[in-house]
């Protein structure tokens, strides 16, 4: 059973702080890793993809991957109230039919 | 935004009635998926398709059937709706991208209530 684990939260950070979201996965064969943002009542939106060990930055977002520790994280710098949402971690095992999702971490950014 | 539409966006139906949800894509992606999302369960895969007329079951396929007669359309049918199928249903699409990896994009969702 391939599992993706996230702390469900809720995670609260003050505006302007760094929000750190974490995800662990169970299978070392995992190839691709994704972070989705889901606002209440909306569909998941892909915000970051990462495929190799290390950091990947896109604006205020940084994804970090450590395959040896089976760990992927998302850092949001200068958090804004508009970042308040649920963040889903997803893992793909190299084929189109093998996507696995965590249950999401709820983030609230307090003005 | 990926070109994915779902219809209807909201539906209320009675127990025992058949229901069909439609997903339409304009991206020519090979893979299409149906998920349901419920509080405490996250996203759960119902069925997926890897080509026209090629479909397979996901983890929660009981009570659901699918069809894909064209690349762009993927239909989800509840043969006889039950209250346990009240949920939000998301369609998603995927194909190999520029980095030889699959990325999945979601449609806007359909909120289904079975009374």
CSV table of C-alpha atoms in Angstrom, one decimal:
chain,number,residue,atom,x,y,z
A,1,UNK,CA,0.0,0.0,0.0
A,2,UNK,CA,1.5,3.3,-1.1
A,3,UNK,CA,0.8,6.0,1.4
A,4,UNK,CA,1.2,9.7,1.5
A,5,UNK,CA,1.1,11.3,4.9
A,6,UNK,CA,0.5,14.9,5.8
A,7,UNK,CA,-0.2,16.7,9.1
A,8,UNK,CA,-3.9,17.7,8.8
A,9,UNK,CA,-3.3,20.9,10.8
A,10,UNK,CA,-4.8,23.3,11.1
A,11,UNK,CA,-1.6,25.3,10.7
A,12,UNK,CA,-1.8,29.0,11.6
A,13,UNK,CA,0.9,31.6,10.8
A,14,UNK,CA,0.9,35.4,11.0
A,15,UNK,CA,1.0,37.4,7.8
A,16,UNK,CA,4.6,37.8,6.5
A,17,UNK,CA,5.9,34.7,8.2
A,18,UNK,CA,7.2,31.5,6.6
A,19,UNK,CA,4.7,28.6,6.4
A,20,UNK,CA,6.2,25.1,6.3
A,21,UNK,CA,4.1,22.2,5.1
A,22,UNK,CA,5.4,18.6,5.3
A,23,UNK,CA,4.7,15.4,3.5
A,24,UNK,CA,6.1,11.9,3.8
A,25,UNK,CA,5.6,9.0,1.5
A,26,UNK,CA,6.1,5.3,1.9
A,27,UNK,CA,7.5,4.0,-1.4
A,28,UNK,CA,11.1,4.6,-2.5
A,29,UNK,CA,10.0,4.1,-6.2
A,30,UNK,CA,8.2,7.4,-6.2
A,31,UNK,CA,9.4,9.6,-9.1
A,32,UNK,CA,7.4,12.8,-9.1
A,33,UNK,CA,6.1,15.0,-6.3
A,34,UNK,CA,3.4,17.7,-6.4
A,35,UNK,CA,1.8,20.3,-4.2
A,36,UNK,CA,-1.7,21.4,-4.8
A,37,UNK,CA,-3.6,24.3,-3.3
A,38,UNK,CA,-7.3,24.0,-2.7
A,39,UNK,CA,-9.5,26.8,-1.6
A,40,UNK,CA,-12.7,26.0,0.2
A,41,UNK,CA,-15.3,24.9,-2.3
A,42,UNK,CA,-12.9,24.9,-5.2
A,43,UNK,CA,-10.8,22.3,-7.1
A,44,UNK,CA,-7.2,21.4,-6.4
A,45,UNK,CA,-4.7,23.7,-8.3
A,46,UNK,CA,-1.2,22.5,-9.1
A,47,UNK,CA,1.3,25.0,-7.7
A,48,UNK,CA,4.6,23.1,-7.6
A,49,UNK,CA,6.2,20.0,-9.1
A,50,UNK,CA,9.5,18.6,-8.1
A,51,UNK,CA,11.4,15.6,-9.5
A,52,UNK,CA,14.9,15.6,-8.1
A,53,UNK,CA,16.5,16.0,-4.7
A,54,UNK,CA,17.0,19.5,-3.5
A,55,UNK,CA,15.1,22.7,-3.6
A,56,UNK,CA,12.9,24.2,-6.4
A,57,UNK,CA,11.8,27.8,-6.1
A,58,UNK,CA,8.9,29.6,-7.8
A,59,UNK,CA,8.1,33.0,-6.5
A,60,UNK,CA,7.3,32.8,-2.8
A,61,UNK,CA,7.0,29.0,-2.9
A,62,UNK,CA,9.9,26.6,-2.4
A,63,UNK,CA,9.5,22.8,-2.7
A,64,UNK,CA,12.1,20.6,-1.0
A,65,UNK,CA,12.7,17.0,-1.8
A,66,UNK,CA,14.7,14.4,0.1
A,67,UNK,CA,14.3,11.0,-1.4
A,68,UNK,CA,16.6,9.3,1.1
A,69,UNK,CA,14.3,10.4,3.9
A,70,UNK,CA,11.2,10.0,1.7
A,71,UNK,CA,10.2,13.6,2.6
A,72,UNK,CA,8.9,16.5,0.6
A,73,UNK,CA,8.0,19.9,1.9
A,74,UNK,CA,6.6,23.2,0.8
A,75,UNK,CA,7.7,26.5,2.2
A,76,UNK,CA,5.7,29.7,1.6
A,77,UNK,CA,7.6,32.9,2.3
A,78,UNK,CA,6.0,36.2,3.2
A,79,UNK,CA,2.7,34.4,3.8
A,80,UNK,CA,-0.4,36.3,2.8
A,81,UNK,CA,-4.1,35.9,3.9
A,82,UNK,CA,-4.8,34.8,0.3
A,83,UNK,CA,-2.5,31.7,1.0
A,84,UNK,CA,-5.1,30.4,3.4
A,85,UNK,CA,-6.2,27.1,1.9
A,86,UNK,CA,-5.7,23.4,2.2
A,87,UNK,CA,-2.5,22.1,0.6
A,88,UNK,CA,-2.4,18.6,-0.9
A,89,UNK,CA,0.7,16.6,-1.4
A,90,UNK,CA,0.7,14.1,-4.3
A,91,UNK,CA,3.1,11.5,-5.5
A,92,UNK,CA,3.4,9.8,-8.9
A,93,UNK,CA,5.1,6.5,-9.5
A,94,UNK,CA,6.1,7.0,-13.1
A,95,UNK,CA,2.9,5.9,-14.8
A,96,UNK,CA,-0.3,7.8,-15.6
A,97,UNK,CA,-2.4,5.7,-13.3
A,98,UNK,CA,-0.4,5.9,-10.1
A,99,UNK,CA,-1.1,9.1,-8.3
A,100,UNK,CA,-1.5,9.1,-4.6
A,101,UNK,CA,-2.7,12.0,-2.5
A,102,UNK,CA,-2.3,13.0,1.1
A,103,UNK,CA,-5.4,14.2,3.0
A,104,UNK,CA,-4.1,17.8,3.0
A,105,UNK,CA,-2.9,20.4,5.5
A,106,UNK,CA,-5.2,23.3,6.3
A,107,UNK,CA,-3.3,26.6,6.4
A,108,UNK,CA,-4.6,29.8,7.9
A,109,UNK,CA,-2.6,33.1,7.5
A,110,UNK,CA,-3.6,35.5,10.2
A,111,UNK,CA,-3.6,39.2,9.2
B,1,UNK,CA,-5.9,26.9,-16.7
B,2,UNK,CA,-6.2,23.4,-18.2
B,3,UNK,CA,-9.1,23.2,-20.5
B,4,UNK,CA,-11.4,20.9,-18.4
B,5,UNK,CA,-15.1,21.4,-17.9
B,6,UNK,CA,-17.5,19.4,-15.9
B,7,UNK,CA,-21.3,19.2,-16.1
B,8,UNK,CA,-23.5,19.6,-14.3
B,9,UNK,CA,-21.7,21.7,-11.6
B,10,UNK,CA,-24.5,21.0,-9.1
B,11,UNK,CA,-27.1,18.3,-8.9
B,12,UNK,CA,-29.6,17.0,-6.5
B,13,UNK,CA,-31.2,13.7,-7.2
B,14,UNK,CA,-33.2,11.1,-5.4
B,15,UNK,CA,-32.1,7.7,-4.1
B,16,UNK,CA,-32.4,5.0,-6.8
B,17,UNK,CA,-32.2,7.3,-9.8
B,18,UNK,CA,-29.4,7.0,-12.4
B,19,UNK,CA,-27.0,10.0,-12.7
B,20,UNK,CA,-24.4,10.8,-15.3
B,21,UNK,CA,-21.6,13.3,-14.8
B,22,UNK,CA,-19.6,14.5,-17.8
B,23,UNK,CA,-16.0,15.6,-18.1
B,24,UNK,CA,-14.8,17.4,-21.2
B,25,UNK,CA,-11.1,18.3,-22.0
B,26,UNK,CA,-9.6,20.3,-24.8
B,27,UNK,CA,-6.0,19.3,-24.0
B,28,UNK,CA,-5.9,16.0,-25.8
B,29,UNK,CA,-4.5,14.3,-22.7
B,30,UNK,CA,-4.3,10.6,-22.7
B,31,UNK,CA,-5.3,9.9,-19.1
B,32,UNK,CA,-8.6,11.0,-17.5
B,33,UNK,CA,-9.7,10.3,-14.0
B,34,UNK,CA,-12.8,10.6,-11.7
B,35,UNK,CA,-12.2,11.2,-8.0
B,36,UNK,CA,-14.6,11.9,-5.2
B,37,UNK,CA,-13.7,14.1,-2.2
B,38,UNK,CA,-15.2,13.7,1.2
B,39,UNK,CA,-14.3,15.2,4.5
B,40,UNK,CA,-11.8,13.0,6.3
B,41,UNK,CA,-11.0,10.9,3.3
B,42,UNK,CA,-9.3,13.2,0.9
B,43,UNK,CA,-9.3,12.5,-2.8
B,44,UNK,CA,-10.2,8.9,-3.7
B,45,UNK,CA,-9.9,7.5,-7.2
B,46,UNK,CA,-13.1,6.0,-8.6
B,47,UNK,CA,-12.1,5.1,-12.2
B,48,UNK,CA,-9.6,6.2,-14.7
B,49,UNK,CA,-9.1,5.9,-18.5
B,50,UNK,CA,-5.8,5.6,-20.4
B,51,UNK,CA,-7.4,5.9,-23.9
B,52,UNK,CA,-10.6,5.7,-25.8
B,53,UNK,CA,-12.5,2.7,-24.6
B,54,UNK,CA,-9.7,1.8,-22.1
B,55,UNK,CA,-10.7,2.2,-18.5
B,56,UNK,CA,-9.9,0.7,-15.2
B,57,UNK,CA,-11.1,0.7,-11.6
B,58,UNK,CA,-9.8,2.8,-8.8
B,59,UNK,CA,-10.1,2.2,-5.0
B,60,UNK,CA,-13.8,3.1,-4.7
B,61,UNK,CA,-15.4,1.9,-7.9
B,62,UNK,CA,-18.4,0.0,-6.5
B,63,UNK,CA,-21.6,1.6,-7.7
B,64,UNK,CA,-20.0,3.5,-10.5
B,65,UNK,CA,-19.3,2.9,-14.2
B,66,UNK,CA,-17.5,5.0,-16.8
B,67,UNK,CA,-17.2,5.3,-20.5
B,68,UNK,CA,-14.9,7.1,-22.9
B,69,UNK,CA,-15.9,7.0,-26.5
B,70,UNK,CA,-13.9,10.1,-27.5
B,71,UNK,CA,-10.5,11.4,-26.3
B,72,UNK,CA,-12.1,14.5,-24.9
B,73,UNK,CA,-15.0,13.1,-23.0
B,74,UNK,CA,-15.1,10.9,-19.9
B,75,UNK,CA,-18.5,10.0,-18.4
B,76,UNK,CA,-19.2,8.8,-14.8
B,77,UNK,CA,-22.5,7.0,-14.2
B,78,UNK,CA,-24.1,6.2,-10.9
B,79,UNK,CA,-26.4,3.4,-12.0
B,80,UNK,CA,-28.7,3.7,-8.9
B,81,UNK,CA,-27.7,6.6,-6.7
B,82,UNK,CA,-27.4,6.1,-2.9
B,83,UNK,CA,-27.0,8.7,-0.1
B,84,UNK,CA,-23.4,7.4,0.4
B,85,UNK,CA,-22.6,8.8,-3.0
B,86,UNK,CA,-23.3,12.4,-1.9
B,87,UNK,CA,-20.0,14.0,-2.5
B,88,UNK,CA,-17.9,16.4,-4.6
B,89,UNK,CA,-16.7,14.7,-7.8
B,90,UNK,CA,-13.6,15.9,-9.6
B,91,UNK,CA,-12.4,15.0,-13.0
B,92,UNK,CA,-8.7,15.2,-13.7
B,93,UNK,CA,-6.5,14.8,-16.8
B,94,UNK,CA,-2.8,13.9,-17.2
B,95,UNK,CA,-0.2,13.1,-19.8
B,96,UNK,CA,3.6,13.0,-20.1
B,97,UNK,CA,5.0,16.5,-19.9
B,98,UNK,CA,8.2,18.1,-21.1
B,99,UNK,CA,10.2,16.5,-18.2
B,100,UNK,CA,8.8,13.0,-19.0
B,101,UNK,CA,6.6,13.2,-15.9
B,102,UNK,CA,2.9,13.0,-15.5
B,103,UNK,CA,1.2,16.1,-14.1
B,104,UNK,CA,-2.4,16.0,-13.1
B,105,UNK,CA,-4.9,18.9,-13.6
B,106,UNK,CA,-8.4,19.1,-12.1
B,107,UNK,CA,-11.7,20.2,-13.4
B,108,UNK,CA,-14.0,22.6,-11.4
B,109,UNK,CA,-15.9,19.8,-9.7
B,110,UNK,CA,-19.5,18.6,-9.5
B,111,UNK,CA,-21.4,18.8,-6.2
B,112,UNK,CA,-23.8,15.9,-6.1
B,113,UNK,CA,-26.5,15.5,-3.4
B,114,UNK,CA,-28.5,12.3,-3.2
B,115,UNK,CA,-31.6,12.7,-1.1
